[in-house]
XYZ file of C-alpha atoms in Angstrom:
466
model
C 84.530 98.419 95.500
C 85.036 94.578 94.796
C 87.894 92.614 93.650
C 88.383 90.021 90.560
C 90.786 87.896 89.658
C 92.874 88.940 86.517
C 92.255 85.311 85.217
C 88.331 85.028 86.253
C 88.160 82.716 88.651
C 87.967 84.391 91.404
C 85.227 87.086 92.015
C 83.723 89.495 94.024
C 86.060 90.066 96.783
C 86.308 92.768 99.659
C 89.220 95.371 100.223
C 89.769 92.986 103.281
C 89.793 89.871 101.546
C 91.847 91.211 98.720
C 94.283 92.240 101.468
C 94.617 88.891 103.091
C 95.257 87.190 99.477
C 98.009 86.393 97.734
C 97.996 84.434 94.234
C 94.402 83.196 93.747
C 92.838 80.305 93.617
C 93.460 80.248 89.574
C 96.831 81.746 89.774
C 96.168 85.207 89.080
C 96.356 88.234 90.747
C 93.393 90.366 92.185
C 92.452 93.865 90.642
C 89.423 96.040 91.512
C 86.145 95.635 89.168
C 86.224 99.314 88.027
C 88.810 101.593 88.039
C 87.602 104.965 89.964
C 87.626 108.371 87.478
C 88.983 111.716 88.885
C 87.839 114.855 87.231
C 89.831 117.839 85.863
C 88.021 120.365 88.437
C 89.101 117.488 91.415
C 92.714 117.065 90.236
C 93.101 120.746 90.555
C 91.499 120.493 94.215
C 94.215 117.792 95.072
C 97.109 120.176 93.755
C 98.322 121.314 97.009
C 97.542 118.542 99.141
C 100.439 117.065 101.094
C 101.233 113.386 100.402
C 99.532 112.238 103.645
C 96.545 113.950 102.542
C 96.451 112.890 99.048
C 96.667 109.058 100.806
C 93.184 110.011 102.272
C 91.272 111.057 99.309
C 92.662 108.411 97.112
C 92.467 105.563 99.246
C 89.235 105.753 100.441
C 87.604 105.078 96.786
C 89.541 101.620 97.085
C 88.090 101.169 100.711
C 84.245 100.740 101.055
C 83.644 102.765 104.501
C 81.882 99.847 105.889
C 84.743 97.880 106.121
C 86.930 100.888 107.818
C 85.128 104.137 108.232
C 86.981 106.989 106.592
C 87.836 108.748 109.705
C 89.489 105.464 110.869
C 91.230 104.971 107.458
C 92.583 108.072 108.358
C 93.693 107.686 111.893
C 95.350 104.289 110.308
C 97.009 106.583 107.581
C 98.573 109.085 109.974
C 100.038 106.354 111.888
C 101.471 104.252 108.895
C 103.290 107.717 108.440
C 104.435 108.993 111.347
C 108.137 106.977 111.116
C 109.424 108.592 108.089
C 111.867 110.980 108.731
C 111.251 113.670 106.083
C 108.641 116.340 107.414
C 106.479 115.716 103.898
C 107.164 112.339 103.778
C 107.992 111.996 100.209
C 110.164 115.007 98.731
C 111.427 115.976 95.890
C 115.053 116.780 94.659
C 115.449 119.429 91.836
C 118.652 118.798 90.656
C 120.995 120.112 87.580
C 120.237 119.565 83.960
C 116.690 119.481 84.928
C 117.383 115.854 86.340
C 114.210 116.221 89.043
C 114.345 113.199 91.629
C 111.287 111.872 93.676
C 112.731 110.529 96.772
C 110.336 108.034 98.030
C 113.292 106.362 100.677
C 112.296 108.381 103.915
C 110.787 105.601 105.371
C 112.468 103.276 108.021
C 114.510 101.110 105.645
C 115.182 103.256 103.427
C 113.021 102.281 100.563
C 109.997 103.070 98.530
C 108.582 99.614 99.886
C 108.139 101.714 103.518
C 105.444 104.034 102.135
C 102.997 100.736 100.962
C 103.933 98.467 103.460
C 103.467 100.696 106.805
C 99.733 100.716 105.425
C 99.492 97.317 104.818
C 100.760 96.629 108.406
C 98.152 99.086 109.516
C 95.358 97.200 107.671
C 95.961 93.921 108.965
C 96.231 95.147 112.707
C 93.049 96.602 111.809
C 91.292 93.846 110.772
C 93.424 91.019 112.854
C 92.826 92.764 116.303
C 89.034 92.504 115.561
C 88.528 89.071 114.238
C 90.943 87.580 116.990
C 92.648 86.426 114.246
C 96.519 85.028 113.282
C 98.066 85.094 110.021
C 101.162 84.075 108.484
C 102.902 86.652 105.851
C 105.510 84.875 103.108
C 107.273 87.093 101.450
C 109.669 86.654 98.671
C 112.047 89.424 98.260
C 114.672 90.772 95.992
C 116.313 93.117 98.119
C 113.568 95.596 99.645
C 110.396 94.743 100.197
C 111.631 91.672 102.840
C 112.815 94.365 104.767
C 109.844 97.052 104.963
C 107.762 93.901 105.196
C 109.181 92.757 108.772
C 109.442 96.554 109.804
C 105.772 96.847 109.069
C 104.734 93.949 111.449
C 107.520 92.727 113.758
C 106.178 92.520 117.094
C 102.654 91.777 115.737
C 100.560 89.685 118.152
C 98.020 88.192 115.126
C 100.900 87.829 112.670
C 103.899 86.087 111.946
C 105.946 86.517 108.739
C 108.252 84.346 106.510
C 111.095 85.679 103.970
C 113.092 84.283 101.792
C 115.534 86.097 100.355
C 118.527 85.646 97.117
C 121.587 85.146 99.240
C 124.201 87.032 98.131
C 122.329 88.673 95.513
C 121.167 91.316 97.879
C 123.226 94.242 99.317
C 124.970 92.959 102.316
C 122.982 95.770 103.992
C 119.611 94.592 102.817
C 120.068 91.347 103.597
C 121.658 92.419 107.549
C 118.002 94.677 107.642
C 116.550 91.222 107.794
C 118.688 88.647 109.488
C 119.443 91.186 112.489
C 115.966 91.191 113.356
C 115.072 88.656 115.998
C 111.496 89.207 117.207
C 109.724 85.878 117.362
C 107.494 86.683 114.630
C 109.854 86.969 112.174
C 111.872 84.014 110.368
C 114.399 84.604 107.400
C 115.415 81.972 104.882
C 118.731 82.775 102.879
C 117.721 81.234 100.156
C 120.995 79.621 97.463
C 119.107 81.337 93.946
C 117.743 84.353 92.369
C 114.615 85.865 93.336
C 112.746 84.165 90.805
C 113.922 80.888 91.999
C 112.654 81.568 95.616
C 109.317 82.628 94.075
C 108.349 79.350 92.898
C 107.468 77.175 96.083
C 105.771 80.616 97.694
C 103.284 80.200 94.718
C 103.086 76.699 94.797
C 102.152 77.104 98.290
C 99.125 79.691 97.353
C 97.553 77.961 94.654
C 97.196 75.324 97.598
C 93.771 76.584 98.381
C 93.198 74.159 101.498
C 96.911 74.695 102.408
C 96.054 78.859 102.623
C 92.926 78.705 103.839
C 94.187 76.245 106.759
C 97.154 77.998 107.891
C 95.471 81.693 107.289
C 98.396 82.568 104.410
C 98.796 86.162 102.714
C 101.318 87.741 100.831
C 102.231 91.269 100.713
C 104.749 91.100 97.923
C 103.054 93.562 95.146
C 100.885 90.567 94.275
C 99.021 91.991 97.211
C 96.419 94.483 95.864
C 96.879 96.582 99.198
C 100.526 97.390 98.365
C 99.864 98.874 94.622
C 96.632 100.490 95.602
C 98.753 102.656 98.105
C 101.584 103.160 95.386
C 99.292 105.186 92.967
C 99.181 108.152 95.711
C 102.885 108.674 94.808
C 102.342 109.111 90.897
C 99.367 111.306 91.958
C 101.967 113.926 94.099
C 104.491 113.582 91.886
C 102.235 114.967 89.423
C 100.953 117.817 91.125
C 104.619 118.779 92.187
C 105.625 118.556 88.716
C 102.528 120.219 87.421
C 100.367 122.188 89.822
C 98.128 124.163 87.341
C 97.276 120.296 86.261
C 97.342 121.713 82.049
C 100.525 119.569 81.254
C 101.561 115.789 80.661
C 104.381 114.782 83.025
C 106.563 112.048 81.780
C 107.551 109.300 85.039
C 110.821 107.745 84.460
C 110.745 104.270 86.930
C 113.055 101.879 87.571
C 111.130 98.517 86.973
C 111.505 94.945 88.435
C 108.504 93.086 89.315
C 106.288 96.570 88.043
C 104.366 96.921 90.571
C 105.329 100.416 90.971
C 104.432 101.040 87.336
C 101.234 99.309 87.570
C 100.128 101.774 90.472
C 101.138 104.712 87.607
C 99.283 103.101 85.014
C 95.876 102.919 86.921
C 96.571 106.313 88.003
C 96.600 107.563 84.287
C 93.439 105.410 84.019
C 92.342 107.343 86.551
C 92.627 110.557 84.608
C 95.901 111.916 85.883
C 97.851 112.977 82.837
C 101.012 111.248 83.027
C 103.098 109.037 80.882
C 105.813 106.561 81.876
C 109.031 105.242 80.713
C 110.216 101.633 82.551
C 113.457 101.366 82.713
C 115.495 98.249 83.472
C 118.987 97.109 83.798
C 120.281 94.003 81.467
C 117.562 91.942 82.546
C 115.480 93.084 80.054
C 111.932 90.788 79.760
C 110.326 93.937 80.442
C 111.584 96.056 77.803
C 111.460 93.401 75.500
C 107.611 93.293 76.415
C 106.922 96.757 75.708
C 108.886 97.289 72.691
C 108.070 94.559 70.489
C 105.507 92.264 72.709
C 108.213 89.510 73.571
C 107.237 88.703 77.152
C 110.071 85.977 77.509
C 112.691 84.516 80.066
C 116.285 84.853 78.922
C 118.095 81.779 79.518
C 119.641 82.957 83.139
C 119.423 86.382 85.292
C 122.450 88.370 85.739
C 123.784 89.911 88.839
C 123.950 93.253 88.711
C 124.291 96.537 90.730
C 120.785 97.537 90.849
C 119.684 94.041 91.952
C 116.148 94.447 93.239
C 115.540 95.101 89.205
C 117.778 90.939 88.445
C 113.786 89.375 87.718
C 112.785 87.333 84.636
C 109.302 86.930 85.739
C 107.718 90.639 86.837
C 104.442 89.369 87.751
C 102.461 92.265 87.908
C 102.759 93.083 84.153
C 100.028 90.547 84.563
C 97.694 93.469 85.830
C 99.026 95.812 83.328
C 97.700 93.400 80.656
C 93.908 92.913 82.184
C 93.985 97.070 82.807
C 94.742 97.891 78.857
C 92.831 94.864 77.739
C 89.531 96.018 78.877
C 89.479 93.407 81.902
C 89.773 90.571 79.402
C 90.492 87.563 81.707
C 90.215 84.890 79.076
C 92.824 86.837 77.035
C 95.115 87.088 80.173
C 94.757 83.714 81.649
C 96.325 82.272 77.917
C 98.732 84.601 77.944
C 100.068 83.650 81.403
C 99.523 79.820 81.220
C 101.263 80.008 78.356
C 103.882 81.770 79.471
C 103.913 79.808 82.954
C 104.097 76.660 81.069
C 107.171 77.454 78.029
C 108.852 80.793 79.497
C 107.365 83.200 76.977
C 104.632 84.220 75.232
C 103.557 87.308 72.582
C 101.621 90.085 73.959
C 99.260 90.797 70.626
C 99.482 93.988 68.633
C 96.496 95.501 69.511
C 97.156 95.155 72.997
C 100.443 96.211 72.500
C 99.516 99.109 71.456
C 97.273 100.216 73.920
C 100.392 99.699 76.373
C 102.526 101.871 74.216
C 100.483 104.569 74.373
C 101.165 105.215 77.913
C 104.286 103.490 78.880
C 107.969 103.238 76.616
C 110.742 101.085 78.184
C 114.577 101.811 78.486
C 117.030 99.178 78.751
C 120.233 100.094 80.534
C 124.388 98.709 80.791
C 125.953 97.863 84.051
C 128.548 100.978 82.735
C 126.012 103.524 82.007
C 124.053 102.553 85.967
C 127.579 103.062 87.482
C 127.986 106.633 84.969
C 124.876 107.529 85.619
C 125.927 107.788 89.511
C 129.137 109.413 89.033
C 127.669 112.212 86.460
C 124.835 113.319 89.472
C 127.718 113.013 91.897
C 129.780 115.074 90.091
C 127.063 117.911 88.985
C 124.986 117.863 92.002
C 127.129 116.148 94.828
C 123.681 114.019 95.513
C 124.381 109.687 95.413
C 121.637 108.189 93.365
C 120.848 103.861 94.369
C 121.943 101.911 91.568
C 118.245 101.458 90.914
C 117.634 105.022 90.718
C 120.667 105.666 88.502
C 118.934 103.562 85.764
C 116.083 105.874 85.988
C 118.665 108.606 85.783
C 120.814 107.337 82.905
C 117.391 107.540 80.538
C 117.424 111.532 81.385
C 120.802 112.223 80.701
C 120.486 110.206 77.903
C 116.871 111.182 76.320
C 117.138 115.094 76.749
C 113.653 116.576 76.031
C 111.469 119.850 76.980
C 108.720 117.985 78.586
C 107.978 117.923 82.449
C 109.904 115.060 83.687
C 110.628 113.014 87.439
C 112.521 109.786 87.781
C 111.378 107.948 90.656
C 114.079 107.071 93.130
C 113.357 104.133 95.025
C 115.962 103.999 97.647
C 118.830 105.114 99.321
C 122.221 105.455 98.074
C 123.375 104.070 101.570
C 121.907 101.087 101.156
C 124.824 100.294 98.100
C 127.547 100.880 99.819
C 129.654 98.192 97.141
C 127.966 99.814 93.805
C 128.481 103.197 95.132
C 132.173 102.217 95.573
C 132.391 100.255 92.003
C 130.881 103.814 91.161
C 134.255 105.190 92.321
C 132.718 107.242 94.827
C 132.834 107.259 98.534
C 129.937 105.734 100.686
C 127.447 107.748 102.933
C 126.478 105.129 105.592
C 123.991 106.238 108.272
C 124.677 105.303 112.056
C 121.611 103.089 111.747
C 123.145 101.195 109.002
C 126.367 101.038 109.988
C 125.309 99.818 113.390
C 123.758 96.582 111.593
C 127.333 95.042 111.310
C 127.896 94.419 115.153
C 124.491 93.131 115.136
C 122.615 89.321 115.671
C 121.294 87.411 112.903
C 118.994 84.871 112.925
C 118.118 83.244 109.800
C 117.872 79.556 107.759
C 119.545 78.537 105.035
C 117.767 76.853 102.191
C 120.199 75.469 99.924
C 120.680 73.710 96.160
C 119.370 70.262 96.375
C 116.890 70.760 99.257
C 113.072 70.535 98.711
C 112.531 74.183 99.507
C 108.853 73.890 99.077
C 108.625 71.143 101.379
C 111.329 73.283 104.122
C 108.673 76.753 103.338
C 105.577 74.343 104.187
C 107.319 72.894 107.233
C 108.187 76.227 108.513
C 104.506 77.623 108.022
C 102.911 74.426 109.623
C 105.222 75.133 112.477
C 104.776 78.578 113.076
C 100.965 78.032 113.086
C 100.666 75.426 115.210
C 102.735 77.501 117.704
């Protein structure tokens, strides 16, 4: 398998070099040359699999076994794993009203971003601890992945990472999961803007192509191929727990913000699993503008809202989305996004449009119907959805329909302590969460009216030359 990039500059690459990228060299985003095809008779094979063992057949077709034999992968697998604190790793909740709830928090911080990311950390010690190598991780986050990120590789020798997170416009408990940590590897800017403000000097720092290849730079937001390769195993066992005599469609219900998570799902129904998806979003609506009428443009300003990890105006991985359902057409994409890169919107055309609507509808959802969306499960099923989750949940209670249908919860309600509470219910905090209160912080401010690219720069210069 070989990597391209979605705007065709950039060609050719390893699974290892794809997971040590970030942005290319062109600014777009890497995707794998051909997309692998699962038959009927192997889907059914798959069917009872546990979710660690679906993780080694997929991932392996993504993997050439010269660059980590498949037993290794899978010694590498088990460990990634072997944290969570549900027995199957990823479970789900069948819940009244036929409201069916994939719970893909059981990791260490509580969020989906734990199931991707304790591979990716796995990968790079892989590779790191036999090239004798050190890299630097910058991350941008808007709530979870900063988090999983510095979980995944605190304590690293080859590797030190960088965050920058929205201050403020986190939960004060994902934003204490990454100030509290003090390792030496890890360094945490609290960062005065959304999490599409923070975004811009990390990418102005990775289309520096001397500046990434000097200081050994990589990303593993969902820009990183490694994290949305692992994230199709989870549309693959949903499926099959939905569905095990693999004869029906299954509808996916996921709450979107940058879409990585529904990229993964759309290259697994390239694959051949047969599932469709609705993205769902709060206010902040780009993406559902996108989908339903091919407007892929900023609105003038992001609003806060509960389910904050989904406040983005600028989901970058809807760039992959675009070169998947265009046929790999990187002339088509790398207009699209210059153009959008250089006004703040562009048109996605009809007949691509099309293509996308075919597998994928969007949902737009109120601040009010999150918060009754929470209340309703509460009250029916005593369960706490995450704000994020509750969007996802508001669309079923809202769309009822006979088909096989899982919304895709992507973290813990005791993360939210302040939306479950403007939910009128009572927060569920764990000991390990409530314990992050008496704790240390150590982070950097980067304010409104400092150069933040030049303070991000300074910080990786410094932390290389260490």
């Amino acid at each position: 398998m070989r990597y391209s990039s979605t705007r065709g500059g950039v060609k050719g690459q390893t699974f290892e070099q794809a997971l040590f990228s970030g942005y290319c060299s062109d600014g777009g985003l890497l995707f794998p040359d051909t997309v692998p095809q699962i038959p009927q008779k192997t889907l059914q094979t798959w069917a009872d699999l546990s979710y660690v063992d679906l993780c080694k057949e997929i991932l392996p077709l993504f993997v050439d076994d010269t660059e980590i034999p498949r037993q290794e992968l899978h010694g590498l697998i088990d460990r990634a794993f072997s944290r969570f604190r549900h027995p199957d790793v990823v479970n789900v909740a069948r819940l009244k009203k036929g409201l069916n709830v994939l719970e893909l928090w059981h990791g260490v911080t509580l969020a989906f971003k734990d199931l991707a990311l304790s591979c990716v950390g796995q990968f790079l010690e892989y590779f790191l601890e036999k090239r004798k190598k050190h890299v630097t991780i910058v991350v941008g986050t808007s709530g979870d992945t900063g988090s999983a990120a510095i979980e995944a590789v605190r304590g690293l020798k080859w590797v030190d990472i960088v965050v920058l997170l929205p201050h403020g416009r986190c939960s004060r408990i994902q934003e204490l999961q990454m100030t509290t940590v003090l390792d030496d590897n890890v360094h945490v800017f609290a960062v005065d803007g959304t999490s599409d403000d923070l975004d811009y000097p990390i990418k102005q720092c990775f289309v520096d192509a001397d500046f990434v290849q000097k200081h050994n730079l990589i990303s593993i937001n969902s820009i990183n191929w490694a994290r949305v390769m692992v994230q199709t195993v989870h549309h693959f066992y949903a499926y099959f727990q939905m569905c095990r005599s693999c004869d029906q469609e299954v509808e996916i219900v996921v709450p979107t913000g940058a879409m990585g998570n529904i990229t993964a799902g759309c290259i697994a129904n390239m694959m051949g699993l047969p599932v469709k998806f609705v993205s769902t979003v709060n206010v902040n609506d780009i993406v559902d503008r996108a989908l339903k009428q091919g407007d892929f443009s900023m609105a003038d300003k992001v609003i806060p809202t509960s389910s904050n990890s989904m406040d983005i105006q600028v989901p970058y991985n809807f760039e992959r989305i675009l070169y998947l359902f265009s046929g790999h057409d990187s002339t088509l994409v790398a207009r699209l996004m210059r153009e959008f890169e250089a006004t703040g919107k562009t048109v996605v055309p009809k007949n691509l449009l099309d293509k996308l609507k075919a597998v994928m509808r969007s949902y737009s959802v109120t601040e009010a119907d999150t918060l009754l969306a929470m209340r309703t499960c509460w009250e029916e099923n005593q369960y706490l959805l995450c704000p994020h989750t509750a969007v996802a949940a508001f669309y079923h209670m809202a769309q009822e329909s006979s088909c096989l249908r899982v919304c895709v919860a992507t973290a813990a309600a005791a993360k939210f302590p302040e939306a479950v509470e403007k939910a009128g219910l009572l927060p569920q905090p764990t000991p390990e969460l409530q314990a992050l209160d008496s704790m240390p912080t150590k982070y950097q401010d980067m304010e409104q009216g400092q150069d933040w690219e030049a303070m991000l720069r300074t910080k990786i210069q410094s932390v290389h030359s260490k």
